[in-house]
Structures are given as structure tokens and as C-alpha cells.
JSON list of C-alpha atoms in Angstrom, two decimals:
[
{"chain": "A", "resi": 1, "resn": "MET", "atom": "CA", "xyz": [70.90, 42.33, 168.70]},
{"chain": "A", "resi": 2, "resn": "ASN", "atom": "CA", "xyz": [74.12, 41.27, 168.02]},
{"chain": "A", "resi": 3, "resn": "ASN", "atom": "CA", "xyz": [73.96, 37.77, 167.13]},
{"chain": "A", "resi": 4, "resn": "PHE", "atom": "CA", "xyz": [77.54, 37.51, 166.88]},
{"chain": "A", "resi": 5, "resn": "PHE", "atom": "CA", "xyz": [78.38, 36.85, 170.61]},
{"chain": "A", "resi": 6, "resn": "ASN", "atom": "CA", "xyz": [75.90, 33.63, 170.24]},
{"chain": "A", "resi": 7, "resn": "VAL", "atom": "CA", "xyz": [78.03, 31.97, 167.61]},
{"chain": "A", "resi": 8, "resn": "ARG", "atom": "CA", "xyz": [79.95, 29.08, 169.48]},
{"chain": "A", "resi": 9, "resn": "MET", "atom": "CA", "xyz": [81.31, 25.60, 169.16]},
{"chain": "A", "resi": 10, "resn": "LEU", "atom": "CA", "xyz": [79.30, 23.04, 169.16]},
{"chain": "A", "resi": 11, "resn": "GLU", "atom": "CA", "xyz": [80.11, 19.06, 169.99]},
{"chain": "A", "resi": 12, "resn": "PHE", "atom": "CA", "xyz": [78.21, 16.04, 169.46]},
{"chain": "A", "resi": 13, "resn": "ASN", "atom": "CA", "xyz": [77.77, 12.66, 170.81]},
{"chain": "A", "resi": 14, "resn": "SER", "atom": "CA", "xyz": [80.99, 9.99, 168.97]},
{"chain": "A", "resi": 15, "resn": "ILE", "atom": "CA", "xyz": [80.40, 6.39, 169.93]},
{"chain": "A", "resi": 16, "resn": "GLY", "atom": "CA", "xyz": [82.27, 4.17, 168.23]},
{"chain": "A", "resi": 17, "resn": "ASP", "atom": "CA", "xyz": [84.03, 0.56, 168.90]},
{"chain": "A", "resi": 18, "resn": "GLU", "atom": "CA", "xyz": [86.03, -2.00, 166.80]},
{"chain": "A", "resi": 19, "resn": "ARG", "atom": "CA", "xyz": [83.63, -0.99, 163.88]},
{"chain": "A", "resi": 20, "resn": "GLY", "atom": "CA", "xyz": [84.08, 2.66, 163.46]},
{"chain": "A", "resi": 21, "resn": "LYS", "atom": "CA", "xyz": [82.46, 5.45, 164.87]},
{"chain": "A", "resi": 22, "resn": "LEU", "atom": "CA", "xyz": [79.12, 7.32, 164.77]},
{"chain": "A", "resi": 23, "resn": "VAL", "atom": "CA", "xyz": [77.93, 10.73, 165.17]},
{"chain": "A", "resi": 24, "resn": "VAL", "atom": "CA", "xyz": [73.86, 12.32, 164.60]},
{"chain": "A", "resi": 25, "resn": "CYS", "atom": "CA", "xyz": [73.36, 15.25, 164.99]},
{"chain": "A", "resi": 26, "resn": "GLU", "atom": "CA", "xyz": [69.56, 16.23, 165.25]},
{"chain": "A", "resi": 27, "resn": "GLY", "atom": "CA", "xyz": [67.14, 19.31, 164.15]},
{"chain": "A", "resi": 28, "resn": "GLU", "atom": "CA", "xyz": [66.18, 21.02, 168.06]},
{"chain": "A", "resi": 29, "resn": "GLY", "atom": "CA", "xyz": [68.58, 18.93, 169.49]},
{"chain": "A", "resi": 30, "resn": "ASP", "atom": "CA", "xyz": [72.29, 18.66, 168.89]},
{"chain": "A", "resi": 31, "resn": "ILE", "atom": "CA", "xyz": [71.07, 21.45, 166.54]},
{"chain": "A", "resi": 32, "resn": "PRO", "atom": "CA", "xyz": [69.90, 24.30, 167.63]},
{"chain": "A", "resi": 33, "resn": "PHE", "atom": "CA", "xyz": [67.20, 24.88, 165.11]},
{"chain": "A", "resi": 34, "resn": "ALA", "atom": "CA", "xyz": [64.66, 22.15, 162.92]},
{"chain": "A", "resi": 35, "resn": "LEU", "atom": "CA", "xyz": [66.75, 21.54, 159.68]},
{"chain": "A", "resi": 36, "resn": "LYS", "atom": "CA", "xyz": [65.10, 22.80, 156.19]},
{"chain": "A", "resi": 37, "resn": "ARG", "atom": "CA", "xyz": [68.23, 23.01, 154.38]},
{"chain": "A", "resi": 38, "resn": "VAL", "atom": "CA", "xyz": [71.94, 20.18, 153.87]},
{"chain": "A", "resi": 39, "resn": "PHE", "atom": "CA", "xyz": [74.48, 20.59, 151.88]},
{"chain": "A", "resi": 40, "resn": "TYR", "atom": "CA", "xyz": [78.12, 20.68, 151.46]},
{"chain": "A", "resi": 41, "resn": "ILE", "atom": "CA", "xyz": [81.59, 21.68, 150.22]},
{"chain": "A", "resi": 42, "resn": "TYR", "atom": "CA", "xyz": [84.03, 19.89, 148.39]},
{"chain": "A", "resi": 43, "resn": "GLY", "atom": "CA", "xyz": [86.90, 20.02, 146.02]},
{"chain": "A", "resi": 44, "resn": "SER", "atom": "CA", "xyz": [87.62, 23.86, 147.09]},
{"chain": "A", "resi": 45, "resn": "SER", "atom": "CA", "xyz": [91.65, 24.55, 147.91]},
{"chain": "A", "resi": 46, "resn": "ASN", "atom": "CA", "xyz": [93.49, 26.54, 150.34]},
{"chain": "A", "resi": 47, "resn": "SER", "atom": "CA", "xyz": [93.56, 29.16, 149.12]},
{"chain": "A", "resi": 48, "resn": "VAL", "atom": "CA", "xyz": [90.25, 29.30, 148.39]},
{"chain": "A", "resi": 49, "resn": "VAL", "atom": "CA", "xyz": [87.08, 31.86, 149.72]},
{"chain": "A", "resi": 50, "resn": "ARG", "atom": "CA", "xyz": [84.13, 30.88, 149.90]},
{"chain": "A", "resi": 51, "resn": "GLY", "atom": "CA", "xyz": [80.55, 32.52, 152.21]},
{"chain": "A", "resi": 52, "resn": "ASN", "atom": "CA", "xyz": [81.54, 36.46, 152.37]},
{"chain": "A", "resi": 53, "resn": "HIS", "atom": "CA", "xyz": [77.31, 36.89, 153.15]},
{"chain": "A", "resi": 54, "resn": "ALA", "atom": "CA", "xyz": [75.35, 37.09, 156.37]},
{"chain": "A", "resi": 55, "resn": "ASN", "atom": "CA", "xyz": [71.60, 35.74, 156.09]},
{"chain": "A", "resi": 56, "resn": "ARG", "atom": "CA", "xyz": [68.99, 37.88, 157.56]},
{"chain": "A", "resi": 57, "resn": "LYS", "atom": "CA", "xyz": [66.38, 34.94, 158.64]},
{"chain": "A", "resi": 58, "resn": "SER", "atom": "CA", "xyz": [69.18, 31.70, 158.43]},
{"chain": "A", "resi": 59, "resn": "GLU", "atom": "CA", "xyz": [70.77, 29.87, 160.68]},
{"chain": "A", "resi": 60, "resn": "PHE", "atom": "CA", "xyz": [73.88, 27.08, 160.08]},
{"chain": "A", "resi": 61, "resn": "VAL", "atom": "CA", "xyz": [75.92, 25.26, 161.73]},
{"chain": "A", "resi": 62, "resn": "LEU", "atom": "CA", "xyz": [78.57, 23.67, 159.49]},
{"chain": "A", "resi": 63, "resn": "ILE", "atom": "CA", "xyz": [81.18, 20.69, 160.29]},
{"chain": "A", "resi": 64, "resn": "ASN", "atom": "CA", "xyz": [84.04, 19.74, 158.72]},
{"chain": "A", "resi": 65, "resn": "VAL", "atom": "CA", "xyz": [83.53, 15.70, 158.24]},
{"chain": "A", "resi": 66, "resn": "SER", "atom": "CA", "xyz": [86.33, 15.19, 156.53]},
{"chain": "A", "resi": 67, "resn": "GLY", "atom": "CA", "xyz": [90.07, 17.98, 156.83]},
{"chain": "A", "resi": 68, "resn": "SER", "atom": "CA", "xyz": [90.12, 20.06, 158.31]},
{"chain": "A", "resi": 69, "resn": "SER", "atom": "CA", "xyz": [89.14, 24.62, 157.12]},
{"chain": "A", "resi": 70, "resn": "LYS", "atom": "CA", "xyz": [88.94, 28.18, 158.82]},
{"chain": "A", "resi": 71, "resn": "VAL", "atom": "CA", "xyz": [86.23, 29.75, 159.83]},
{"chain": "A", "resi": 72, "resn": "LYS", "atom": "CA", "xyz": [85.89, 33.62, 159.97]},
{"chain": "A", "resi": 73, "resn": "ILE", "atom": "CA", "xyz": [83.02, 35.52, 162.11]},
{"chain": "A", "resi": 74, "resn": "LYS", "atom": "CA", "xyz": [82.79, 39.55, 161.92]},
{"chain": "A", "resi": 75, "resn": "ASP", "atom": "CA", "xyz": [79.54, 40.74, 163.48]},
{"chain": "A", "resi": 76, "resn": "GLY", "atom": "CA", "xyz": [79.73, 44.50, 160.85]},
{"chain": "A", "resi": 77, "resn": "LYS", "atom": "CA", "xyz": [81.11, 46.91, 164.12]},
{"chain": "A", "resi": 78, "resn": "GLY", "atom": "CA", "xyz": [85.00, 45.47, 164.51]},
{"chain": "A", "resi": 79, "resn": "ASN", "atom": "CA", "xyz": [84.42, 42.49, 165.90]},
{"chain": "A", "resi": 80, "resn": "GLU", "atom": "CA", "xyz": [86.12, 38.80, 164.39]},
{"chain": "A", "resi": 81, "resn": "MET", "atom": "CA", "xyz": [86.92, 35.79, 165.79]},
{"chain": "A", "resi": 82, "resn": "ILE", "atom": "CA", "xyz": [88.06, 33.40, 163.45]},
{"chain": "A", "resi": 83, "resn": "TYR", "atom": "CA", "xyz": [87.60, 29.72, 164.51]},
{"chain": "A", "resi": 84, "resn": "LEU", "atom": "CA", "xyz": [88.83, 25.97, 163.60]},
{"chain": "A", "resi": 85, "resn": "LEU", "atom": "CA", "xyz": [86.98, 23.03, 162.28]},
{"chain": "A", "resi": 86, "resn": "ASN", "atom": "CA", "xyz": [89.38, 20.20, 162.23]},
{"chain": "A", "resi": 87, "resn": "ARG", "atom": "CA", "xyz": [87.25, 17.14, 164.33]},
{"chain": "A", "resi": 88, "resn": "PRO", "atom": "CA", "xyz": [83.99, 15.25, 162.55]},
{"chain": "A", "resi": 89, "resn": "HIS", "atom": "CA", "xyz": [81.96, 15.40, 166.21]},
{"chain": "A", "resi": 90, "resn": "THR", "atom": "CA", "xyz": [82.55, 19.81, 165.97]},
{"chain": "A", "resi": 91, "resn": "GLY", "atom": "CA", "xyz": [80.51, 22.49, 163.86]},
{"chain": "A", "resi": 92, "resn": "ILE", "atom": "CA", "xyz": [79.51, 26.32, 165.04]},
{"chain": "A", "resi": 93, "resn": "TYR", "atom": "CA", "xyz": [76.25, 27.51, 165.03]},
{"chain": "A", "resi": 94, "resn": "ILE", "atom": "CA", "xyz": [76.19, 30.76, 163.16]},
{"chain": "A", "resi": 95, "resn": "PRO", "atom": "CA", "xyz": [72.56, 32.23, 163.53]},
{"chain": "A", "resi": 96, "resn": "ALA", "atom": "CA", "xyz": [71.14, 34.72, 161.51]},
{"chain": "A", "resi": 97, "resn": "MET", "atom": "CA", "xyz": [72.66, 38.50, 161.17]},
{"chain": "A", "resi": 98, "resn": "VAL", "atom": "CA", "xyz": [76.13, 37.37, 161.12]},
{"chain": "A", "resi": 99, "resn": "TRP", "atom": "CA", "xyz": [79.24, 37.71, 158.52]},
{"chain": "A", "resi": 100, "resn": "LYS", "atom": "CA", "xyz": [80.72, 34.25, 157.49]},
{"chain": "A", "resi": 101, "resn": "GLU", "atom": "CA", "xyz": [83.86, 32.92, 155.29]},
{"chain": "A", "resi": 102, "resn": "MET", "atom": "CA", "xyz": [85.33, 29.86, 155.08]},
{"chain": "A", "resi": 103, "resn": "TYR", "atom": "CA", "xyz": [88.45, 29.38, 154.16]},
{"chain": "A", "resi": 104, "resn": "ASP", "atom": "CA", "xyz": [92.07, 27.19, 154.14]},
{"chain": "A", "resi": 105, "resn": "PHE", "atom": "CA", "xyz": [90.92, 24.19, 153.12]},
{"chain": "A", "resi": 106, "resn": "SER", "atom": "CA", "xyz": [92.61, 21.33, 153.07]},
{"chain": "A", "resi": 107, "resn": "ALA", "atom": "CA", "xyz": [92.37, 18.76, 150.31]},
{"chain": "A", "resi": 108, "resn": "ASP", "atom": "CA", "xyz": [90.63, 16.42, 152.03]},
{"chain": "A", "resi": 109, "resn": "SER", "atom": "CA", "xyz": [88.03, 18.82, 153.22]},
{"chain": "A", "resi": 110, "resn": "VAL", "atom": "CA", "xyz": [84.64, 18.06, 152.95]},
{"chain": "A", "resi": 111, "resn": "LEU", "atom": "CA", "xyz": [82.53, 20.98, 155.51]},
{"chain": "A", "resi": 112, "resn": "LEU", "atom": "CA", "xyz": [78.60, 20.10, 155.66]},
{"chain": "A", "resi": 113, "resn": "CYS", "atom": "CA", "xyz": [76.29, 22.91, 156.27]},
{"chain": "A", "resi": 114, "resn": "LEU", "atom": "CA", "xyz": [72.98, 22.77, 157.85]},
{"chain": "A", "resi": 115, "resn": "SER", "atom": "CA", "xyz": [70.32, 24.69, 157.81]},
{"chain": "A", "resi": 116, "resn": "SER", "atom": "CA", "xyz": [67.38, 26.78, 159.33]},
{"chain": "A", "resi": 117, "resn": "GLU", "atom": "CA", "xyz": [65.57, 27.78, 155.59]},
{"chain": "A", "resi": 118, "resn": "HIS", "atom": "CA", "xyz": [65.55, 26.31, 152.60]},
{"chain": "A", "resi": 119, "resn": "TYR", "atom": "CA", "xyz": [67.46, 29.01, 149.94]},
{"chain": "A", "resi": 120, "resn": "ASN", "atom": "CA", "xyz": [65.58, 32.18, 149.08]},
{"chain": "A", "resi": 121, "resn": "GLN", "atom": "CA", "xyz": [68.00, 34.86, 146.79]},
{"chain": "A", "resi": 122, "resn": "ASP", "atom": "CA", "xyz": [66.68, 37.51, 149.98]},
{"chain": "A", "resi": 123, "resn": "ASP", "atom": "CA", "xyz": [68.07, 35.79, 152.78]},
{"chain": "A", "resi": 124, "resn": "TYR", "atom": "CA", "xyz": [71.27, 36.56, 151.49]},
{"chain": "A", "resi": 125, "resn": "ILE", "atom": "CA", "xyz": [73.67, 40.38, 152.69]},
{"chain": "A", "resi": 126, "resn": "ARG", "atom": "CA", "xyz": [77.11, 40.00, 150.08]},
{"chain": "A", "resi": 127, "resn": "ASP", "atom": "CA", "xyz": [78.53, 43.22, 150.70]},
{"chain": "A", "resi": 128, "resn": "TYR", "atom": "CA", "xyz": [80.23, 44.18, 153.19]},
{"chain": "A", "resi": 129, "resn": "GLY", "atom": "CA", "xyz": [79.09, 47.46, 153.68]},
{"chain": "A", "resi": 130, "resn": "ASP", "atom": "CA", "xyz": [75.00, 46.81, 152.87]},
{"chain": "A", "resi": 131, "resn": "TYR", "atom": "CA", "xyz": [75.97, 44.44, 155.46]},
{"chain": "A", "resi": 132, "resn": "MET", "atom": "CA", "xyz": [77.07, 46.68, 158.47]},
{"chain": "A", "resi": 133, "resn": "ARG", "atom": "CA", "xyz": [74.57, 49.44, 157.32]},
{"chain": "A", "resi": 134, "resn": "GLN", "atom": "CA", "xyz": [71.61, 46.09, 158.23]},
{"chain": "A", "resi": 135, "resn": "GLN", "atom": "CA", "xyz": [73.42, 45.28, 160.65]},
{"chain": "A", "resi": 136, "resn": "ASN", "atom": "CA", "xyz": [73.34, 49.25, 162.30]},
{"chain": "A", "resi": 137, "resn": "GLU", "atom": "CA", "xyz": [69.41, 49.06, 161.50]},
{"chain": "A", "resi": 138, "resn": "TRP", "atom": "CA", "xyz": [68.48, 45.14, 162.91]},
{"chain": "A", "resi": 139, "resn": "ASP", "atom": "CA", "xyz": [70.40, 46.62, 166.21]},
{"chain": "A", "resi": 140, "resn": "ALA", "atom": "CA", "xyz": [68.59, 49.83, 165.95]}
]
């Protein structure tokens, strides 16, 4: 199964008044899985590339809560898309077995990462050639 075509942008409800804005993201609702891990990336320059991996089991939602960054996704079969994350009330859902690269971080970028799984080194595929082989096996 090629999960590349299940990647999608999410828009979260933004509530606000003269005091400011509030965005709520609930697991198994706004986020299409139960949250098990939250982390964020900041202080990366625009020349840095983060990610460069796929996950066998983990699903992710990425939200730039401040600033902007780009996310390139690939499926190992020649398909790729680039998403711009630049609004704190939108995010990108990335299912398992989709290659991801985060880059072009603005100086004020804070990229919030929500994951369906606890960290497990064995979940990561860090070599694109290995990913392509496993993706072909996974699709078979």
C-alpha cells in the first residue's frame, strides 16, 4: 500500500479575540491518531535538512507553530511533493512509510512534531535506497 497518496494538509480550528488566538489539536480527532510523542525543532538555519528518513510504523503531524519551513515527501517510486508550512493553524499529516525531509527553516521557525508512536530506533529507515527496497516489499 502506497501511503504517499494519504498525505494531506490539516486545518485546525483557530479561536480568537482581542487577547490573541488559541488553536486546539486533539488526538483521534483533529489529529488522526492517538498522540504518544511530541517534540519540536527550532534553531535550524535555512540550509539545514532535517528528517531524511521514513518510519515503518509511526505516523506524524507537523505544524510550524512559528515561522515557516518546507516538507518534501517521497514514496520511493518517483512521486514527490513539497508542502509549505507557514501558518500555526495548519499542519501536514504524514502516514507511515513515507520519506520526509524538512528544510528551508525561517530564523523564527518552531516545527512541532506529533507522533503516533514512542521513539524506537528500529522504526526508522535512514537510507533512501533501503527505503525504496522496503517500500517495494511493503507494496507487494
